[in-house]
Coordinates of C-alpha atoms and ligand atoms in Angstrom, one line a residue:
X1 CA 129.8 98.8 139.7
X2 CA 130.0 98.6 143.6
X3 CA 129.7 95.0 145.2
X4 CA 125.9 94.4 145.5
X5 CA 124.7 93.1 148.5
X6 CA 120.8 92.3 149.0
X7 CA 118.8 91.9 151.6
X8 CA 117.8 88.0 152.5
X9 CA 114.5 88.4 154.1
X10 CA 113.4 86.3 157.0
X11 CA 112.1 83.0 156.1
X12 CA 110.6 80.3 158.3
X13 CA 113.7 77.5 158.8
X14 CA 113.7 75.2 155.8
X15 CA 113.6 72.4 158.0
X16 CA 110.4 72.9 159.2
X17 CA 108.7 73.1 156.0
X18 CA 106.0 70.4 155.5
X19 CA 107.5 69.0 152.8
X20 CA 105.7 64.8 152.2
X21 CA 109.4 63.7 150.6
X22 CA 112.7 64.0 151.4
X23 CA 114.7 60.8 151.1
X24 CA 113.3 58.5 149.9
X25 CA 114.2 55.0 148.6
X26 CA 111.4 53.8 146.4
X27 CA 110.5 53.7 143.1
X28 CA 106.3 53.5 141.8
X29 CA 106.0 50.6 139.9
X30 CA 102.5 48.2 139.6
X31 CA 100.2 50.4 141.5
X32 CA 102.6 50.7 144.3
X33 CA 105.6 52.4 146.4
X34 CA 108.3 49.7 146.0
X35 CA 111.8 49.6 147.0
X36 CA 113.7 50.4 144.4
X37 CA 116.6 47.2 143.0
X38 CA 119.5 49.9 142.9
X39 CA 121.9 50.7 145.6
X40 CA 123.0 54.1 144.6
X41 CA 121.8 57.5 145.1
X42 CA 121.1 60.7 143.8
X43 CA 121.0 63.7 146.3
X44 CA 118.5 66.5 146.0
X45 CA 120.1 70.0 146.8
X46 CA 118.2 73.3 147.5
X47 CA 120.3 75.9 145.2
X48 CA 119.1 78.5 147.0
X49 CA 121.7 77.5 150.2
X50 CA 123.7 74.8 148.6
X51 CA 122.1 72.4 151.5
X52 CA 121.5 68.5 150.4
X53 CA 117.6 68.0 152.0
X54 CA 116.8 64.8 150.2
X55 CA 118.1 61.8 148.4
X56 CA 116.1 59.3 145.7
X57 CA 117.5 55.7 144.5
X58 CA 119.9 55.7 141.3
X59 CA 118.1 53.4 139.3
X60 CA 119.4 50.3 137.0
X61 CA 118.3 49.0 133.9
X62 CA 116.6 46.2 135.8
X63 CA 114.6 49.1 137.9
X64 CA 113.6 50.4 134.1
X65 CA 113.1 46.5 133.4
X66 CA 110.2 46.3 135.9
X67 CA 108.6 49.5 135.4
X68 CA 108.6 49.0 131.7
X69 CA 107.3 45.2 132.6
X70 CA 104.3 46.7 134.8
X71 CA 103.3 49.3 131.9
X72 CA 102.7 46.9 129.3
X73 CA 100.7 44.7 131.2
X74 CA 98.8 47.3 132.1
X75 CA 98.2 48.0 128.4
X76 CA 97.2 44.3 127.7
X77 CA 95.0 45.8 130.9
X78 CA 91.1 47.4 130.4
X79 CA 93.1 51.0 130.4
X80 CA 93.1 50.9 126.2
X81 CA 89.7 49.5 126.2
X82 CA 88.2 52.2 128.1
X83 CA 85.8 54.6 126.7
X84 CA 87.7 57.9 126.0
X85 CA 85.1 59.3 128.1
X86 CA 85.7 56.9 131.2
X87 CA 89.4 57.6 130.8
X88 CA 88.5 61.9 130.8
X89 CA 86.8 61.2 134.5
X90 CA 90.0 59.9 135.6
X91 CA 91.5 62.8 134.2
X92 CA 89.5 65.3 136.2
X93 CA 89.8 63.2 139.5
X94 CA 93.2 63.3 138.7
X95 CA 92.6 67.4 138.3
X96 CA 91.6 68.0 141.7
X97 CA 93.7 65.1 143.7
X98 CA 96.5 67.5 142.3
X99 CA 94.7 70.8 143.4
X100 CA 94.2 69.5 147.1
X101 CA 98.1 68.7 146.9
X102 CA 99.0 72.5 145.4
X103 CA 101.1 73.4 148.5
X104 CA 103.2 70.8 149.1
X105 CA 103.7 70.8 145.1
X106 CA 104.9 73.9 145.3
X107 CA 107.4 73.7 148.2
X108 CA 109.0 71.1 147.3
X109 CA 109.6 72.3 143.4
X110 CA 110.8 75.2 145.1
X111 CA 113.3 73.7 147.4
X112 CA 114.6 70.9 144.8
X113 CA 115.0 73.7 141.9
X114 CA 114.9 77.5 143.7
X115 CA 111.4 78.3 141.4
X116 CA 110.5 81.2 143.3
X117 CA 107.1 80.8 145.4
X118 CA 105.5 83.3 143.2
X119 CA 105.9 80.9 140.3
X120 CA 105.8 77.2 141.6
X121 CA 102.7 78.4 143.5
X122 CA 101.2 78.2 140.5
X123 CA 102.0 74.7 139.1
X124 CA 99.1 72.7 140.9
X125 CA 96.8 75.1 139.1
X126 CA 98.3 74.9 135.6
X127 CA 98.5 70.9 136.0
X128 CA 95.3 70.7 136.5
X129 CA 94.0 72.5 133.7
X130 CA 96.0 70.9 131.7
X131 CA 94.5 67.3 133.1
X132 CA 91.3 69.1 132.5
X133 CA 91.8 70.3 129.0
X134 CA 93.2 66.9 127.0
X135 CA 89.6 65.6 129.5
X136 CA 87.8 67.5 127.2
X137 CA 89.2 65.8 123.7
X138 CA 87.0 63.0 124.9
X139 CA 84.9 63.6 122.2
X140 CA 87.1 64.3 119.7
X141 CA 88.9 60.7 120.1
X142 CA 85.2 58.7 120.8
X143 CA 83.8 60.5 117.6
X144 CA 83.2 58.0 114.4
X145 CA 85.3 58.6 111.6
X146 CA 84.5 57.8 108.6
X147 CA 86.0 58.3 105.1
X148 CA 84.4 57.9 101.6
X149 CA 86.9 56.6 98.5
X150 CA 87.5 59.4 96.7
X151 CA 86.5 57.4 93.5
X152 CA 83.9 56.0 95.3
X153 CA 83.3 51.7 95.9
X154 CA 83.9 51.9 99.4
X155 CA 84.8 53.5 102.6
X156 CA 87.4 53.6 105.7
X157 CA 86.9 53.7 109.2
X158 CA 89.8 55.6 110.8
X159 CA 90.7 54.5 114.3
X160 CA 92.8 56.5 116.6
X161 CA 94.3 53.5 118.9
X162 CA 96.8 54.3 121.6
X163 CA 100.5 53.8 120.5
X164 CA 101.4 52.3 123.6
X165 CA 103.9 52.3 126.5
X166 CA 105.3 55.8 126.8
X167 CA 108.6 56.7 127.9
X168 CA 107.8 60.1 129.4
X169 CA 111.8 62.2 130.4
X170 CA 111.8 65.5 131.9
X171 CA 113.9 68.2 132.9
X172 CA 114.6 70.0 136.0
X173 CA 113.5 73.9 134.9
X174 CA 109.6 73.3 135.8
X175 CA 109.7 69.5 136.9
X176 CA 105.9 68.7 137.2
X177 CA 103.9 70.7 134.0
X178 CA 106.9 69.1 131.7
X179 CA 105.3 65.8 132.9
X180 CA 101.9 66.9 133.0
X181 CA 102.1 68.0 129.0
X182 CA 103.1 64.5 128.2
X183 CA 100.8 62.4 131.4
X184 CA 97.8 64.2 130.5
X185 CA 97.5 63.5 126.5
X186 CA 98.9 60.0 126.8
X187 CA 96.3 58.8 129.7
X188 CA 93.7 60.1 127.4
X189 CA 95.0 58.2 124.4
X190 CA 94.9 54.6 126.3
X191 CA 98.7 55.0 127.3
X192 CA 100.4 53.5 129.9
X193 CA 103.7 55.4 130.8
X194 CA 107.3 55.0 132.8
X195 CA 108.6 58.7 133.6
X196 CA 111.9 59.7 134.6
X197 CA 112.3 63.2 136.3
X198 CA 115.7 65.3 136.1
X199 CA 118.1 64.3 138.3
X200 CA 117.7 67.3 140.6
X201 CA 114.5 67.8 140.8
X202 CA 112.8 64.1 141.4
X203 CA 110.7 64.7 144.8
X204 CA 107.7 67.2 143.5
X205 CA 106.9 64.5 140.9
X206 CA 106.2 62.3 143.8
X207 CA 103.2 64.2 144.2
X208 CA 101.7 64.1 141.5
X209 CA 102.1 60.2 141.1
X210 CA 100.5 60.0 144.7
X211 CA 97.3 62.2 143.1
X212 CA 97.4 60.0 140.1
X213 CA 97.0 57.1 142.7
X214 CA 94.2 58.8 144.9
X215 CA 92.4 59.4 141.8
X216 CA 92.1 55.7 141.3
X217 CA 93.9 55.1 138.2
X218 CA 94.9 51.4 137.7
X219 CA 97.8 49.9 138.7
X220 CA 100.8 49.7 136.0
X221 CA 99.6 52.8 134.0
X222 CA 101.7 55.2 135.5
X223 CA 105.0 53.7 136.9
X224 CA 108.1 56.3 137.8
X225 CA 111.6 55.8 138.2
X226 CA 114.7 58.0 139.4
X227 CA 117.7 57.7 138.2
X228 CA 120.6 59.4 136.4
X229 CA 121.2 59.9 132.2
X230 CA 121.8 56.1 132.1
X231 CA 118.7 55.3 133.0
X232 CA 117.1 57.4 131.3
X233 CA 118.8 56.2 127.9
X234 CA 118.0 52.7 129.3
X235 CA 114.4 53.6 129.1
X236 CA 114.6 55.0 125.6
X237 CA 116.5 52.0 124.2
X238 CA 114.3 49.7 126.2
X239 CA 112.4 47.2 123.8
X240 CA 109.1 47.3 125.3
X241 CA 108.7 51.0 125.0
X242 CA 106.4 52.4 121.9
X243 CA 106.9 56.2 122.1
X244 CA 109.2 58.5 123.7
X245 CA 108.2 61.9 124.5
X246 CA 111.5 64.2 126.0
X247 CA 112.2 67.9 127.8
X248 CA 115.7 68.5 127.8
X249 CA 118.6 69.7 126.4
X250 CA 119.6 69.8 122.2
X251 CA 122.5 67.4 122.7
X252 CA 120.4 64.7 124.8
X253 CA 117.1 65.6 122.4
X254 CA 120.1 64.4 119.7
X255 CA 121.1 61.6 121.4
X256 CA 117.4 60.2 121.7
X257 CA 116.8 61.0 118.2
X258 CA 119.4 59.2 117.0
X259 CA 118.6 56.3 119.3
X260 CA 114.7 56.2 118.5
X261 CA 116.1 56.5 114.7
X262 CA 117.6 53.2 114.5
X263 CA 114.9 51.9 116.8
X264 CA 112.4 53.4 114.2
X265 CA 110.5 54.4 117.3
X266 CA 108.3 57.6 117.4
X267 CA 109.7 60.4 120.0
X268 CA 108.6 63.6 120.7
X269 CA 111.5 66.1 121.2
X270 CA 111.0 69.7 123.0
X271 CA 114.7 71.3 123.2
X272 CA 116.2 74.4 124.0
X273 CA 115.7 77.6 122.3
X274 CA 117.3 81.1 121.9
X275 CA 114.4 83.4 120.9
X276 CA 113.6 86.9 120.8
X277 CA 111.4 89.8 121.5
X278 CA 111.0 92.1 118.1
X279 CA 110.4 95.8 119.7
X280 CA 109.1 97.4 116.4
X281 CA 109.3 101.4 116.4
X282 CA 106.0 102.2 117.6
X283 CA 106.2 99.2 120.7
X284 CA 104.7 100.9 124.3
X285 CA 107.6 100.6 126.4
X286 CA 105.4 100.9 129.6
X287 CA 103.0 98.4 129.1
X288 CA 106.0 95.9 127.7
X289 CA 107.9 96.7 130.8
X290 CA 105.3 94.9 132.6
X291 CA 105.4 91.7 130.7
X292 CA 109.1 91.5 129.9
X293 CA 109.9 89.4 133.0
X294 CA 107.7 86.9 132.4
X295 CA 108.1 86.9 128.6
X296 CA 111.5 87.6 128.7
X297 CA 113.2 86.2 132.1
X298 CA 110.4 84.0 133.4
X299 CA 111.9 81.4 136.2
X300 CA 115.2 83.6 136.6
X301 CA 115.6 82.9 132.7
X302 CA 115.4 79.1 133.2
X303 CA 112.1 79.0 130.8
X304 CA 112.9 77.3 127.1
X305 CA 110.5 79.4 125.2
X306 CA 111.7 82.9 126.6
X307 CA 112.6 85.5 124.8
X308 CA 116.2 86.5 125.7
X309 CA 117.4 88.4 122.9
X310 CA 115.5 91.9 122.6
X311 CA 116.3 93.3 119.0
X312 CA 115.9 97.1 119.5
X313 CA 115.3 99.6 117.0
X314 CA 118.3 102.1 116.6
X315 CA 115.7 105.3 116.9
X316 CA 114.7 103.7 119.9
X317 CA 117.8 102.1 121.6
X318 CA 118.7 103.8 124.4
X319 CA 115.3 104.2 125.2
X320 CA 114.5 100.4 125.6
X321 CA 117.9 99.9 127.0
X322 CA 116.9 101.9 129.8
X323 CA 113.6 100.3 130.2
X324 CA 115.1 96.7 130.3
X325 CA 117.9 97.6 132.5
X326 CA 115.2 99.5 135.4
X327 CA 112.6 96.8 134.6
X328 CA 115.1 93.8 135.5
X329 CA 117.5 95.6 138.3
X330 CA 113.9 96.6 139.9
X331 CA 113.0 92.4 140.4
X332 CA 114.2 91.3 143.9
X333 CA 116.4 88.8 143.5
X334 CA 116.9 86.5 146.8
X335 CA 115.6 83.3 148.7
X336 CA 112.7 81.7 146.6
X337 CA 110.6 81.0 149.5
X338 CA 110.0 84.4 149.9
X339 CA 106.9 85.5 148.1
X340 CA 108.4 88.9 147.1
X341 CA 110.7 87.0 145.2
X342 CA 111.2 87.5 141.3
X343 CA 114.5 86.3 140.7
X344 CA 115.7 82.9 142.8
X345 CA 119.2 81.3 142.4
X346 CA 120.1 78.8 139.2
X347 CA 118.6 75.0 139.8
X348 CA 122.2 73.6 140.1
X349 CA 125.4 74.5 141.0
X350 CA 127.0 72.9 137.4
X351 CA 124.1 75.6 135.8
X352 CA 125.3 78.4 138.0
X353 CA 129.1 77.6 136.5
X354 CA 127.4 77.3 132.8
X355 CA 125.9 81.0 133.6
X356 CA 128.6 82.5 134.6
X357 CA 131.1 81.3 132.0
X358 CA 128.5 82.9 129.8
X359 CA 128.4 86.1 132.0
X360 CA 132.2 85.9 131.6
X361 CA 132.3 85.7 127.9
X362 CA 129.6 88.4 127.1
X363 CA 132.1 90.9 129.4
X364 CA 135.0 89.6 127.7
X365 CA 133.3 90.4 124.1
X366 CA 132.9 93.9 124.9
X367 CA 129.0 93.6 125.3
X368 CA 128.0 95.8 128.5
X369 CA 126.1 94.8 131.3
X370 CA 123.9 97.8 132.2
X371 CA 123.0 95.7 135.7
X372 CA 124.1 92.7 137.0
X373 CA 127.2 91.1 135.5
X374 CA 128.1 88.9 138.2
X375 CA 127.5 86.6 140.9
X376 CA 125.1 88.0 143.6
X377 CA 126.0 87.8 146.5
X378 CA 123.4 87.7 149.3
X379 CA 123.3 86.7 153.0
X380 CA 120.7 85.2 155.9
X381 CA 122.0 82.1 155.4
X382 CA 121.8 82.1 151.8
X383 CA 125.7 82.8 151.0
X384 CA 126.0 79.3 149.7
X385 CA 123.4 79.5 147.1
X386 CA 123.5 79.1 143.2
X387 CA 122.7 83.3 142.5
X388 CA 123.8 85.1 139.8
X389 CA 122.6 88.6 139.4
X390 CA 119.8 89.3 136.9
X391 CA 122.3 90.6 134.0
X392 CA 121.2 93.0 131.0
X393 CA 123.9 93.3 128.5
X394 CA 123.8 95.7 125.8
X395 CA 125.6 96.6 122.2
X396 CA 125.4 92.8 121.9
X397 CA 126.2 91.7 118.4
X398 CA 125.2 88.8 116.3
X399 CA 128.5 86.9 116.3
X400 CA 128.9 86.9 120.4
X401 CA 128.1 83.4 122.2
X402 CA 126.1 85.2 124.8
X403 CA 123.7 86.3 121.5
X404 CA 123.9 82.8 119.5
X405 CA 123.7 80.0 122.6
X406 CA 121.3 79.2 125.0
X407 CA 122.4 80.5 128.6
X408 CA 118.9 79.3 130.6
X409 CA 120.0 81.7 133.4
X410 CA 119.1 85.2 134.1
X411 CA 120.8 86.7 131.1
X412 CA 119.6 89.6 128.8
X413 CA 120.8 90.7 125.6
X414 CA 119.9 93.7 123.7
X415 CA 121.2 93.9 119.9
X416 CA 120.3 96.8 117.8
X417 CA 118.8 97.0 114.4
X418 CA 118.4 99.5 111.9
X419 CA 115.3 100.7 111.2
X420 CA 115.6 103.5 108.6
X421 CA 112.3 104.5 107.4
X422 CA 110.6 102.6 109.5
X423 CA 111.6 99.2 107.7
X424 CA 112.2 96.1 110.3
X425 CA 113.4 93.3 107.8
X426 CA 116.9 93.4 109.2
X427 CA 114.8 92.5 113.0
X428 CA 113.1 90.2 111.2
X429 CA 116.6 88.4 109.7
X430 CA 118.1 88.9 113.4
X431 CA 115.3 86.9 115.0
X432 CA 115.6 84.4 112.5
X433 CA 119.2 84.1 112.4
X434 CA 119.5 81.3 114.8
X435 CA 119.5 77.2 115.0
X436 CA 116.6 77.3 117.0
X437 CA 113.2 78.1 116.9
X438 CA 110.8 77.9 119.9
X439 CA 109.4 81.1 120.9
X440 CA 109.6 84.6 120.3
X441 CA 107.4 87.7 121.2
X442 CA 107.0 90.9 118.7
X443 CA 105.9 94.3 120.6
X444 CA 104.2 96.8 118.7
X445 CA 101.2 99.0 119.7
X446 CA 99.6 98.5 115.3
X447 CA 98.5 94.8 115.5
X448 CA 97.8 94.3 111.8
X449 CA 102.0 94.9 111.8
X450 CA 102.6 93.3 114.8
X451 CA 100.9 90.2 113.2
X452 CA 103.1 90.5 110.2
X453 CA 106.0 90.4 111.7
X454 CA 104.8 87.9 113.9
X455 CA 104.3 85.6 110.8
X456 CA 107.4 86.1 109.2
X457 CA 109.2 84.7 112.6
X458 CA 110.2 81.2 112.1
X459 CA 109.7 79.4 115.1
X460 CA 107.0 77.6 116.8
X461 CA 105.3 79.7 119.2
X462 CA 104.9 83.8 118.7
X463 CA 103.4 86.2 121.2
X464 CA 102.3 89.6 120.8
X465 CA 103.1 92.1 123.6
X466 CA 103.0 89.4 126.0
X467 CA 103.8 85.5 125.7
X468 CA 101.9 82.3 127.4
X469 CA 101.6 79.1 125.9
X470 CA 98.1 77.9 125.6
X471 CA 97.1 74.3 126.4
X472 CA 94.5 74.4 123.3
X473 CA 97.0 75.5 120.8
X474 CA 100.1 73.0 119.2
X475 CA 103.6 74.1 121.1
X476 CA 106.4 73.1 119.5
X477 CA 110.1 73.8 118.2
X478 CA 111.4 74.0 114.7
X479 CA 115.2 73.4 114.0
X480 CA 117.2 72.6 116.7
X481 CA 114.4 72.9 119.1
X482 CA 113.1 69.8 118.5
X483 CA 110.4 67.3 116.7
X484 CA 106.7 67.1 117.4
X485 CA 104.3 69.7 119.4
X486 CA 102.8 69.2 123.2
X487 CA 99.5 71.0 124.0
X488 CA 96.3 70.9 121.6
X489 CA 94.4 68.0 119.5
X490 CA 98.5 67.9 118.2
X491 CA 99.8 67.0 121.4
X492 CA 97.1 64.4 121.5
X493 CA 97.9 63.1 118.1
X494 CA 101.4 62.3 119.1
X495 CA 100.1 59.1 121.7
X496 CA 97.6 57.9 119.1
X497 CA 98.5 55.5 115.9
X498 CA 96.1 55.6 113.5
X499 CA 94.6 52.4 111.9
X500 CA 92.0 52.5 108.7
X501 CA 89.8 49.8 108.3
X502 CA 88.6 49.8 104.2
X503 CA 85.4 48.3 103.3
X504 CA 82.8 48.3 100.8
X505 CA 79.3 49.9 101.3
Ligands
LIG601 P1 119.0 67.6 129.9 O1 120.3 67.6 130.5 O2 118.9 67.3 128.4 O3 118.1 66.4 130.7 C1 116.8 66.2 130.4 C2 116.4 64.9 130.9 O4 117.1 63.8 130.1 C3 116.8 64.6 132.4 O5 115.8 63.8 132.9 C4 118.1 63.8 132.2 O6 118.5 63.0 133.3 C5 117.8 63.0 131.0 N1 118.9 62.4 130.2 C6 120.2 62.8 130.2 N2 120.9 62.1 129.4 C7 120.1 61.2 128.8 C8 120.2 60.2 127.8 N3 121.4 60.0 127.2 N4 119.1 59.5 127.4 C9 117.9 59.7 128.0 N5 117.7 60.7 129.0 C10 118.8 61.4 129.3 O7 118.2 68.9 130.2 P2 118.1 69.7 131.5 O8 119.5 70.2 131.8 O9 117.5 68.9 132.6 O10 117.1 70.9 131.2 C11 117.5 72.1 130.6 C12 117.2 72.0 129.1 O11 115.9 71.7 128.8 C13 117.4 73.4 128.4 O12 118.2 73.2 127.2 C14 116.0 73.8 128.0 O13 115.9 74.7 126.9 C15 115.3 72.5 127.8 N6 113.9 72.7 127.9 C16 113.1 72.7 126.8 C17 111.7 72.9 126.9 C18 110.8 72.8 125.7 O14 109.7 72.6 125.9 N7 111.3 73.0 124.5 C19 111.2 73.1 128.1 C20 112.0 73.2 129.2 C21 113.4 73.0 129.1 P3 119.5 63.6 134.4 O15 118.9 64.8 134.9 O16 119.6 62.5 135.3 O17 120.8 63.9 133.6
LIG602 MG1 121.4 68.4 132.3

């Protein structure tokens, strides 16, 4: 391969972006902006040129301490006591104080984790429908429920009460909808929260605290706090917290369960994945090259849920190699603020070393990288950045790390499976031969076997010739991707505790 160079294209200067954060020293705690008690700091780096542009306090446990503090008054507050419906309308205000804010969401996710425009464009949107959607439960949480004896003598009234203060703690790969998912159901519910963002990615949330704000919500139901791991496990363990709801890694998902476990406190626990696309003989390679980015490598392959292992059928392998390798070398990779980006740099500099040591290993395996294979190397001011070049590796086989590991990078691998007589159990056992189970997509142009195959997956979330996560339907992990579901009447259910009150006619 011959040293890749690609062109950076001309981007107005960063710093004259209109960004409403950039170092900052305040935490939002009781209804207000207030200096934070820590003295530390953590910076905020764009990857895409390795520049520190901002800076947020380190919290303490006595910054968690008062945020906690404000969130349960506020639940001994009229928050709980609202009507389900009164708490919806601040739901939709919420909505479109968010929408009027889409802009500076979206710069600043792109300068604090190298989203490309083309997809942090789109947050405001998405967070607002999902504000929108858990508005519409209203009626589903307001509505009486009621529940004869089964031997008759009496009946139950089932109440759905809100569980409490919420310990919301997200990661930096889409930094405002992995807030959003938990915000939006919890407010509903009666919650009051505390969130914690990812260390590198703590401005955009900023924004979506100050729409929360504009949208009139009452003070102490939404407090947030930056601050590094400690903190964050500070929260967890803090005794005033009822739930905790967590994005992240499967080692800190561990580490929470474990703590919530002697705690005996409810969590919520969405954690990484390793999935895969199932190309079934009779898949249209066209029409799945057109999806296979965002199912596949969505976010430069920093996207839990992708699916990053395509299983190809041996009558059709070098066929869909081909296809993967032109559909992935043909995505501009370079500076995220330019719209005509598809692939932007890893978030962090310690993820662009995780990447590559996985790059390395895959090499070192004998797998082959049809494109990419290494770090990219770009210019215009973007030598410094986090890139590594969008890499397909083929003849990839079960055992390899690159096959069995998350990379969360842009990383491909294509493993081949036999499909004599058009049988696909040995896809099947490939997909399902891993510790996780989040996502997964099956292409396949006969949906009645698509569907099948699809059912026999065992993982949370299955797509067919495409993949999206719906806000009206449960998403969730099995195995070592984690406890609980987000999204749907489920994602609700997880902020409610359920009381029955017995009595006789
Ligand atoms: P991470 O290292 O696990 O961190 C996630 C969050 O937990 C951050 O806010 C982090 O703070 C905090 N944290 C770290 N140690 C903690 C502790 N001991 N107690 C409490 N909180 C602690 O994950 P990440 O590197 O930010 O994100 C990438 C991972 O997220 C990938 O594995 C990906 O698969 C997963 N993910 C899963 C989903 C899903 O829905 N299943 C979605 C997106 C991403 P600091 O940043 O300050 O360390
Ligand atoms: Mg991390």
């Amino acid at each position: 391969m011959s040293a890749a160079t690609h062109d950076a294209p001309a981007v107005a200067a960063r710093a004259a972006l209109p960004l409403p954060y950039t170092h900052v020293d305040d935490i939002f705690i009781d209804g207000a902006w207030t200096p934070a008690r820590g003295t530390g700091r953590i910076s905020v780096t764009d990857p895409a040129t390795g520049d520190v542009w901002g800076s947020v306090p380190d919290g303490t446990a006595d910054d968690v301490d008062a945020a906690v503090g404000s969130a349960r008054r506020a639940f001994a507050g009229e928050w709980p006591r609202l009507a389900p419906s009164e708490r919806a309308a601040y739901l939709l205000r919420i909505a479109d104080e968010v929408e009027k804010r889409a802009k500076e969401l979206s710069l600043t996710n792109t300068r604090e984790n190298g989203s490309p425009v083309s997809e942090s464009a789109g947050a405001a949107a998405n967070a607002a429908g999902i504000f929108r959607y858990f508005a519409s439960l209203a009626d589903y949480l307001e509505r009486e429920d009621v529940r004869a004896f089964p031997k008759g003598g009496g009946e139950s009234v089932v109440r759905r009460e809100p569980i409490g203060v919420c310990a919301l703690i997200a990661p930096w790969n889409f930094p405002i909808n992995l807030v959003v998912i938990k915000l939006a159901p919890a407010l509903l519910a009666g919650c009051t929260v505390v969130i914690k963002p990812a260390s590198p990615t703590p401005l955009s949330l900023r924004v979506i605290i100050d729409a929360v704000a504009a949208a009139g919500v009452p003070a102490g139901v939404v407090n947030f706090v930056t601050g590094s791991g400690r903190l964050g496990d500070a929260l967890v363990k803090h005794p005033d917290v009822d739930k905790v709801a967590f994005t992240g890694s499967t080692p800190v998902g561990r580490k929470i369960a474990a703590a919530c476990g002697e705690l005996l406190r409810p969590v919520t626990l969405e954690l990484g994945g390793k999935s895969s696309a199932i190309v079934l003989p009779d898949a249209d390679l066209e029409a799945m090259s057109k999806v296979l980015i965002r199912s596949s490598m969505r976010n430069t392959g920093q996207t839990c849920y992708i699916s990053t292992r395509i299983l190809a059928p041996a009558s059709r392998y070098d066929e869909v190699v081909d296809m993967v390798t032109s559909t992935i070398a043909a995505g501009k990779q370079g500076d995220p603020l330019d719209p005509d980006t598809v692939f932007g740099p890893c978030a962090t500099e310690s993820q662009y070393r995780t990447v590559m040591e996985y790059v390395e290993s895959g090499l070192a395996a004998g797998a082959r990288a049809t494109t990419g294979g290494r770090a990219a190397s770009l210019t215009g001011g973007l030598e410094g950045g986090y890139f590594v070049e969008p890499t397909v590796f083929a003849d990839v086989t079960p055992d390899m790390r690159i096959s069995r590991e998350e990379i969360f990078g842009p990383v491909l691998c294509i493993l081949k499976y036999d499909d004599d007589g058009g049988n696909v159990d040995q896809a099947v056992a490939l997909a399902n031969n891993t510790e996780f189970g989040l996502g997964g997509v099956v292409f396949g142009q006969d949906r009645q076997a698509a569907l099948a195959v699809a059912d026999r997956m065992d993982t949370g979330s299955v797509g067919i010739n495409f993949f999206a996560s719906n806000h009206a339907a449960p998403f969730g992990g099995r195995h070592d991707s984690g406890l609980g579901t987000e999204y749907g009447i489920e994602g609700l259910n997880a902020y409610l505790s359920y009381k029955s009150i017995h009595r006789q006619p």
